[in-house]
Amino acid sequence: MEALLQKVCAVARAAGARMLEAGALSIHEKEGHANFVTDLDEAVQAQVIEALTPLVPGAQFVAEEKRNEAVTAGCAWVIDPIDGTQNFISGLRHSAVSIALLDGGSPVLGAVYDPYADELFSARTGGGAFLNGSPIAVSSRGLSRAVIFFGTAPYNLELTDQSFAAAKAIFRACCDVRRSGSAALDLCAVAAGRSEGYFELRLSPWDYAAGSLLVQEAGGRVGALSPDVWGFERPIGVLAAPAQTYGALEELIQNAREGGAL
């Protein structure tokens, strides 16, 4: 598994290098509010799929820029070729390649590469989490000193009031909140101890598959926000945090969603 992970890391680095070489982009609008894709998203995805195909023969591919079938009980690659597409389009230099391998419906290895910072996050089940080869661990700070990342679920406008109500409730309880625009990198921030939590009320499996394994292998906790059920079959609400902040964050989010007011 370690040898396979190193090959996946090389694939992620190569995809990130292609992001850095991007010139003028062709941008298309997808279904949903402010949901865009570029020609480079599609090109990077094709490059990643081609490179991964021989590594696990017969594995399924689930990726953002393709029509996907339900995840089977076997092996499945879950890919986001450019997580943070709007950041990428806007030149904000905060996007990443995210690759995970599921076996029996659970991640067994994952890699997230930020080419702008040249930071490669990697993990395999039972092997710990790493940043550029050095071990990482979740933060030990409590909620009052916490910096919490969150996402706005921009493609699901029916969740807007709940998202911002939850962010406001958390802001009042912690040190500060952040919105970065890349779920994969927000999860990596939790894994690396840079943030004490991250939540978003609707994420697709490619947004969180690799990052969720990184958080768990770094000693943190990841779960679905009620009423969703944890898994990689459909979009769900996701919360990731160290153990000492997870429960408090979950309660704040659920109470704010039920209240619904800002």
mmCIF file of C-alpha atoms in Angstrom:
data_model
loop_
_atom_site.group_PDB
_atom_site.id
_atom_site.type_symbol
_atom_site.label_atom_id
_atom_site.label_comp_id
_atom_site.label_asym_id
_atom_site.label_seq_id
_atom_site.Cartn_x
_atom_site.Cartn_y
_atom_site.Cartn_z
ATOM 1 C CA MET A 1 0.000 0.000 0.000
ATOM 2 C CA GLU A 2 2.869 2.405 0.737
ATOM 3 C CA ALA A 3 4.348 1.844 -2.715
ATOM 4 C CA LEU A 4 0.941 2.488 -4.277
ATOM 5 C CA LEU A 5 0.532 5.679 -2.254
ATOM 6 C CA GLN A 6 3.876 6.989 -3.510
ATOM 7 C CA LYS A 7 2.761 6.391 -7.092
ATOM 8 C CA VAL A 8 -0.484 8.255 -6.394
ATOM 9 C CA CYS A 9 1.496 11.134 -4.922
ATOM 10 C CA ALA A 10 3.544 11.318 -8.122
ATOM 11 C CA VAL A 11 0.318 11.436 -10.147
ATOM 12 C CA ALA A 12 -0.993 14.275 -7.966
ATOM 13 C CA ARG A 13 2.257 16.229 -8.339
ATOM 14 C CA ALA A 14 2.177 15.854 -12.129
ATOM 15 C CA ALA A 15 -1.419 17.077 -12.224
ATOM 16 C CA GLY A 16 -0.515 20.051 -10.047
ATOM 17 C CA ALA A 17 2.375 20.923 -12.349
ATOM 18 C CA ARG A 18 -0.089 21.092 -15.219
ATOM 19 C CA MET A 19 -2.238 23.512 -13.227
ATOM 20 C CA LEU A 20 0.745 25.836 -12.846
ATOM 21 C CA GLU A 21 1.317 25.813 -16.600
ATOM 22 C CA ALA A 22 -2.231 26.960 -17.370
ATOM 23 C CA GLY A 23 -2.635 29.746 -19.881
ATOM 24 C CA ALA A 24 -5.919 31.247 -21.037
ATOM 25 C CA LEU A 25 -8.865 29.202 -19.774
ATOM 26 C CA SER A 26 -12.042 28.156 -21.524
ATOM 27 C CA ILE A 27 -14.775 28.383 -18.874
ATOM 28 C CA HIS A 28 -18.165 26.669 -19.026
ATOM 29 C CA GLU A 29 -21.132 26.921 -16.664
ATOM 30 C CA LYS A 30 -22.504 23.729 -15.129
ATOM 31 C CA GLU A 31 -25.867 23.078 -13.521
ATOM 32 C CA GLY A 32 -26.377 24.972 -10.261
ATOM 33 C CA HIS A 33 -25.566 28.395 -8.875
ATOM 34 C CA ALA A 34 -22.074 29.721 -9.716
ATOM 35 C CA ASN A 35 -20.903 26.255 -10.767
ATOM 36 C CA PHE A 36 -18.148 26.425 -13.374
ATOM 37 C CA VAL A 37 -15.677 24.101 -15.059
ATOM 38 C CA THR A 38 -12.636 24.929 -17.167
ATOM 39 C CA ASP A 39 -11.014 23.057 -20.014
ATOM 40 C CA LEU A 40 -8.078 22.439 -17.678
ATOM 41 C CA ASP A 41 -10.290 20.710 -15.072
ATOM 42 C CA GLU A 42 -11.254 18.248 -17.782
ATOM 43 C CA ALA A 43 -7.701 17.866 -19.115
ATOM 44 C CA VAL A 44 -6.213 17.295 -15.647
ATOM 45 C CA GLN A 45 -8.934 14.765 -14.833
ATOM 46 C CA ALA A 46 -8.196 12.822 -18.036
ATOM 47 C CA GLN A 47 -4.477 12.886 -17.221
ATOM 48 C CA VAL A 48 -5.075 11.589 -13.673
ATOM 49 C CA ILE A 49 -7.432 8.817 -14.802
ATOM 50 C CA GLU A 50 -4.968 7.671 -17.464
ATOM 51 C CA ALA A 51 -2.135 7.558 -14.927
ATOM 52 C CA LEU A 52 -4.160 5.748 -12.233
ATOM 53 C CA THR A 53 -5.815 3.137 -14.481
ATOM 54 C CA PRO A 54 -2.920 0.630 -14.523
ATOM 55 C CA LEU A 55 -2.221 0.973 -10.789
ATOM 56 C CA VAL A 56 -5.353 -0.905 -9.646
ATOM 57 C CA PRO A 57 -6.730 -2.884 -12.593
ATOM 58 C CA GLY A 58 -10.523 -2.915 -12.722
ATOM 59 C CA ALA A 59 -10.987 -0.094 -10.229
ATOM 60 C CA GLN A 60 -13.971 2.191 -10.715
ATOM 61 C CA PHE A 61 -13.526 5.929 -11.261
ATOM 62 C CA VAL A 62 -15.671 8.552 -9.563
ATOM 63 C CA ALA A 63 -14.666 12.067 -10.577
ATOM 64 C CA GLU A 64 -16.160 15.538 -10.589
ATOM 65 C CA GLU A 65 -16.091 16.181 -14.317
ATOM 66 C CA LYS A 66 -17.736 12.964 -15.538
ATOM 67 C CA ARG A 67 -21.011 11.097 -15.306
ATOM 68 C CA ASN A 68 -20.645 8.671 -12.396
ATOM 69 C CA GLU A 69 -22.271 5.406 -11.430
ATOM 70 C CA ALA A 70 -22.906 4.306 -7.840
ATOM 71 C CA VAL A 71 -19.780 3.238 -5.961
ATOM 72 C CA THR A 72 -19.479 -0.544 -5.906
ATOM 73 C CA ALA A 73 -18.114 -2.807 -3.165
ATOM 74 C CA GLY A 74 -14.752 -3.088 -4.907
ATOM 75 C CA CYS A 75 -12.029 -0.481 -5.395
ATOM 76 C CA ALA A 76 -12.842 3.003 -6.624
ATOM 77 C CA TRP A 77 -10.700 6.046 -7.304
ATOM 78 C CA VAL A 78 -12.381 9.288 -6.197
ATOM 79 C CA ILE A 79 -10.883 12.330 -7.930
ATOM 80 C CA ASP A 80 -11.249 16.080 -7.869
ATOM 81 C CA PRO A 81 -8.892 17.326 -10.598
ATOM 82 C CA ILE A 82 -8.984 20.934 -9.388
ATOM 83 C CA ASP A 83 -10.662 21.422 -6.025
ATOM 84 C CA GLY A 84 -11.341 25.133 -5.715
ATOM 85 C CA THR A 85 -12.215 25.809 -9.364
ATOM 86 C CA GLN A 86 -13.537 29.307 -8.655
ATOM 87 C CA ASN A 87 -10.268 30.146 -6.882
ATOM 88 C CA PHE A 88 -8.418 28.788 -9.910
ATOM 89 C CA ILE A 89 -10.487 30.869 -12.339
ATOM 90 C CA SER A 90 -10.012 33.989 -10.212
ATOM 91 C CA GLY A 91 -6.249 33.551 -9.857
ATOM 92 C CA LEU A 92 -6.419 33.218 -6.073
ATOM 93 C CA ARG A 93 -3.769 30.459 -6.073
ATOM 94 C CA HIS A 94 -5.574 28.286 -3.538
ATOM 95 C CA SER A 95 -6.654 25.083 -5.286
ATOM 96 C CA ALA A 96 -5.580 21.466 -5.147
ATOM 97 C CA VAL A 97 -5.604 18.047 -6.782
ATOM 98 C CA SER A 98 -7.397 15.472 -4.614
ATOM 99 C CA ILE A 99 -7.152 11.700 -5.125
ATOM 100 C CA ALA A 100 -8.467 8.918 -2.894
ATOM 101 C CA LEU A 101 -8.769 5.168 -3.279
ATOM 102 C CA LEU A 102 -11.804 3.505 -1.717
ATOM 103 C CA ASP A 103 -11.855 -0.198 -0.931
ATOM 104 C CA GLY A 104 -15.191 -1.601 0.146
ATOM 105 C CA GLY A 105 -16.600 1.918 0.396
ATOM 106 C CA SER A 106 -13.924 3.369 2.706
ATOM 107 C CA PRO A 107 -10.776 5.366 1.864
ATOM 108 C CA VAL A 108 -7.559 3.380 2.175
ATOM 109 C CA LEU A 109 -5.193 6.006 0.778
ATOM 110 C CA GLY A 110 -5.378 9.635 -0.184
ATOM 111 C CA ALA A 111 -3.276 12.472 -1.563
ATOM 112 C CA VAL A 112 -3.999 16.199 -1.804
ATOM 113 C CA TYR A 113 -1.499 18.409 -3.609
ATOM 114 C CA ASP A 114 -1.413 22.205 -3.460
ATOM 115 C CA PRO A 115 0.920 23.169 -6.324
ATOM 116 C CA TYR A 116 1.051 26.841 -5.339
ATOM 117 C CA ALA A 117 2.551 26.087 -1.924
ATOM 118 C CA ASP A 118 4.196 22.850 -3.142
ATOM 119 C CA GLU A 119 2.518 21.009 -0.264
ATOM 120 C CA LEU A 120 1.665 17.341 -0.683
ATOM 121 C CA PHE A 121 -0.589 15.829 1.988
ATOM 122 C CA SER A 122 -0.747 12.032 2.032
ATOM 123 C CA ALA A 123 -2.160 9.221 4.144
ATOM 124 C CA ARG A 124 -2.946 5.522 4.087
ATOM 125 C CA THR A 125 -5.068 3.539 6.501
ATOM 126 C CA GLY A 126 -3.146 2.854 9.695
ATOM 127 C CA GLY A 127 -0.051 4.625 8.417
ATOM 128 C CA GLY A 128 -0.513 8.161 9.740
ATOM 129 C CA ALA A 129 -0.791 11.446 7.852
ATOM 130 C CA PHE A 130 2.064 13.382 6.275
ATOM 131 C CA LEU A 131 2.918 16.740 4.728
ATOM 132 C CA ASN A 132 5.813 16.520 2.265
ATOM 133 C CA GLY A 133 6.906 13.355 4.035
ATOM 134 C CA SER A 134 6.816 14.706 7.606
ATOM 135 C CA PRO A 135 4.169 13.482 10.087
ATOM 136 C CA ILE A 136 1.273 15.811 10.913
ATOM 137 C CA ALA A 137 -1.308 15.783 13.698
ATOM 138 C CA VAL A 138 -4.474 17.670 14.566
ATOM 139 C CA SER A 139 -4.422 20.664 16.918
ATOM 140 C CA SER A 140 -4.743 20.404 20.702
ATOM 141 C CA ARG A 141 -6.233 23.886 21.128
ATOM 142 C CA GLY A 142 -9.730 24.209 22.586
ATOM 143 C CA LEU A 143 -12.726 25.874 20.967
ATOM 144 C CA SER A 144 -12.194 29.300 22.545
ATOM 145 C CA ARG A 145 -8.795 29.532 20.789
ATOM 146 C CA ALA A 146 -9.939 27.795 17.623
ATOM 147 C CA VAL A 147 -9.884 28.974 14.022
ATOM 148 C CA ILE A 148 -12.673 27.204 12.144
ATOM 149 C CA PHE A 149 -12.931 26.848 8.381
ATOM 150 C CA PHE A 150 -16.318 26.510 6.711
ATOM 151 C CA GLY A 151 -17.856 26.232 3.264
ATOM 152 C CA THR A 152 -20.986 27.959 2.030
ATOM 153 C CA ALA A 153 -22.414 25.094 -0.077
ATOM 154 C CA PRO A 154 -22.728 27.573 -2.977
ATOM 155 C CA TYR A 155 -24.410 25.088 -5.310
ATOM 156 C CA ASN A 156 -27.221 24.507 -2.787
ATOM 157 C CA LEU A 157 -28.763 27.909 -2.118
ATOM 158 C CA GLU A 158 -31.502 26.385 0.031
ATOM 159 C CA LEU A 159 -28.767 25.836 2.648
ATOM 160 C CA THR A 160 -27.480 29.425 2.648
ATOM 161 C CA ASP A 161 -29.301 30.671 5.758
ATOM 162 C CA GLN A 162 -28.370 27.531 7.703
ATOM 163 C CA SER A 163 -24.721 27.758 6.619
ATOM 164 C CA PHE A 164 -24.282 31.344 7.725
ATOM 165 C CA ALA A 165 -26.308 30.871 10.905
ATOM 166 C CA ALA A 166 -23.964 28.033 11.856
ATOM 167 C CA ALA A 167 -20.893 30.108 10.968
ATOM 168 C CA LYS A 168 -22.170 32.980 13.109
ATOM 169 C CA ALA A 169 -22.830 30.712 16.084
ATOM 170 C CA ILE A 170 -19.347 29.207 15.781
ATOM 171 C CA PHE A 171 -17.735 32.637 15.361
ATOM 172 C CA ARG A 172 -19.210 33.696 18.698
ATOM 173 C CA ALA A 173 -17.736 30.620 20.400
ATOM 174 C CA CYS A 174 -14.282 30.479 18.826
ATOM 175 C CA CYS A 175 -11.359 32.756 17.973
ATOM 176 C CA ASP A 176 -12.284 33.321 14.316
ATOM 177 C CA VAL A 177 -13.705 31.692 11.160
ATOM 178 C CA ARG A 178 -12.328 31.353 7.626
ATOM 179 C CA ARG A 179 -13.776 30.633 4.144
ATOM 180 C CA SER A 180 -11.029 29.498 1.733
ATOM 181 C CA GLY A 181 -12.909 28.008 -1.223
ATOM 182 C CA SER A 182 -11.236 24.576 -1.221
ATOM 183 C CA ALA A 183 -12.791 21.814 0.875
ATOM 184 C CA ALA A 184 -9.807 19.515 0.283
ATOM 185 C CA LEU A 185 -7.324 22.086 1.574
ATOM 186 C CA ASP A 186 -9.580 23.006 4.516
ATOM 187 C CA LEU A 187 -9.589 19.350 5.566
ATOM 188 C CA CYS A 188 -5.801 19.281 5.180
ATOM 189 C CA ALA A 189 -5.599 22.363 7.418
ATOM 190 C CA VAL A 190 -7.447 20.434 10.126
ATOM 191 C CA ALA A 191 -5.158 17.419 9.660
ATOM 192 C CA ALA A 192 -2.051 19.610 9.903
ATOM 193 C CA GLY A 193 -3.203 21.390 13.082
ATOM 194 C CA ARG A 194 -3.623 24.731 11.309
ATOM 195 C CA SER A 195 -7.355 24.792 12.022
ATOM 196 C CA GLU A 196 -9.487 23.294 14.791
ATOM 197 C CA GLY A 197 -12.407 22.395 12.571
ATOM 198 C CA TYR A 198 -14.129 22.540 9.203
ATOM 199 C CA PHE A 199 -17.744 22.114 8.160
ATOM 200 C CA GLU A 200 -19.875 22.406 5.048
ATOM 201 C CA LEU A 201 -23.536 21.470 4.744
ATOM 202 C CA ARG A 202 -23.189 19.862 1.308
ATOM 203 C CA LEU A 203 -20.092 18.292 -0.215
ATOM 204 C CA SER A 204 -19.648 15.744 -2.982
ATOM 205 C CA PRO A 205 -17.517 12.632 -2.341
ATOM 206 C CA TRP A 206 -14.587 13.950 -4.410
ATOM 207 C CA ASP A 207 -14.478 17.025 -2.168
ATOM 208 C CA TYR A 208 -13.841 15.076 1.028
ATOM 209 C CA ALA A 209 -12.713 11.505 0.243
ATOM 210 C CA ALA A 210 -8.953 12.114 0.492
ATOM 211 C CA GLY A 211 -9.181 14.875 3.096
ATOM 212 C CA SER A 212 -11.334 12.817 5.435
ATOM 213 C CA LEU A 213 -8.711 10.063 5.569
ATOM 214 C CA LEU A 214 -5.997 12.640 6.240
ATOM 215 C CA VAL A 215 -7.925 14.038 9.212
ATOM 216 C CA GLN A 216 -8.555 10.580 10.653
ATOM 217 C CA GLU A 217 -4.957 9.463 10.224
ATOM 218 C CA ALA A 218 -3.802 12.713 11.852
ATOM 219 C CA GLY A 219 -5.835 11.821 14.965
ATOM 220 C CA GLY A 220 -9.007 13.771 14.207
ATOM 221 C CA ARG A 221 -12.640 12.897 13.685
ATOM 222 C CA VAL A 222 -14.782 13.216 10.556
ATOM 223 C CA GLY A 223 -18.499 12.582 10.255
ATOM 224 C CA ALA A 224 -21.742 13.433 8.517
ATOM 225 C CA LEU A 225 -23.936 16.227 9.789
ATOM 226 C CA SER A 226 -27.449 15.049 10.693
ATOM 227 C CA PRO A 227 -29.664 14.006 9.001
ATOM 228 C CA ASP A 228 -27.032 12.781 6.521
ATOM 229 C CA VAL A 229 -25.290 9.420 6.908
ATOM 230 C CA TRP A 230 -21.533 9.029 6.451
ATOM 231 C CA GLY A 231 -20.433 7.511 3.168
ATOM 232 C CA PHE A 232 -19.276 8.251 -0.372
ATOM 233 C CA GLU A 233 -22.399 7.411 -2.364
ATOM 234 C CA ARG A 234 -23.947 10.895 -2.486
ATOM 235 C CA PRO A 235 -23.406 14.520 -1.375
ATOM 236 C CA ILE A 236 -23.613 15.028 2.409
ATOM 237 C CA GLY A 237 -22.889 17.577 5.123
ATOM 238 C CA VAL A 238 -19.421 17.077 6.604
ATOM 239 C CA LEU A 239 -17.767 18.053 9.890
ATOM 240 C CA ALA A 240 -14.075 17.477 10.642
ATOM 241 C CA ALA A 241 -12.274 18.430 13.851
ATOM 242 C CA PRO A 242 -10.007 17.209 16.639
ATOM 243 C CA ALA A 243 -11.817 15.259 19.344
ATOM 244 C CA GLN A 244 -11.833 18.172 21.789
ATOM 245 C CA THR A 245 -13.789 20.464 19.450
ATOM 246 C CA TYR A 246 -15.891 18.023 17.386
ATOM 247 C CA GLY A 247 -18.815 17.616 19.787
ATOM 248 C CA ALA A 248 -19.134 21.328 20.566
ATOM 249 C CA LEU A 249 -19.011 22.246 16.873
ATOM 250 C CA GLU A 250 -21.586 19.626 15.987
ATOM 251 C CA GLU A 251 -23.967 20.958 18.642
ATOM 252 C CA LEU A 252 -23.494 24.577 17.536
ATOM 253 C CA ILE A 253 -24.147 23.686 13.907
ATOM 254 C CA GLN A 254 -27.237 21.608 14.599
ATOM 255 C CA ASN A 255 -28.758 24.188 16.962
ATOM 256 C CA ALA A 256 -28.124 26.983 14.450
ATOM 257 C CA ARG A 257 -29.664 24.965 11.610
ATOM 258 C CA GLU A 258 -32.749 24.270 13.652
ATOM 259 C CA GLY A 259 -33.029 27.944 14.628
ATOM 260 C CA GLY A 260 -32.356 29.058 11.070
ATOM 261 C CA ALA A 261 -31.881 32.750 11.947
ATOM 262 C CA LEU A 262 -28.779 34.910 11.573
#
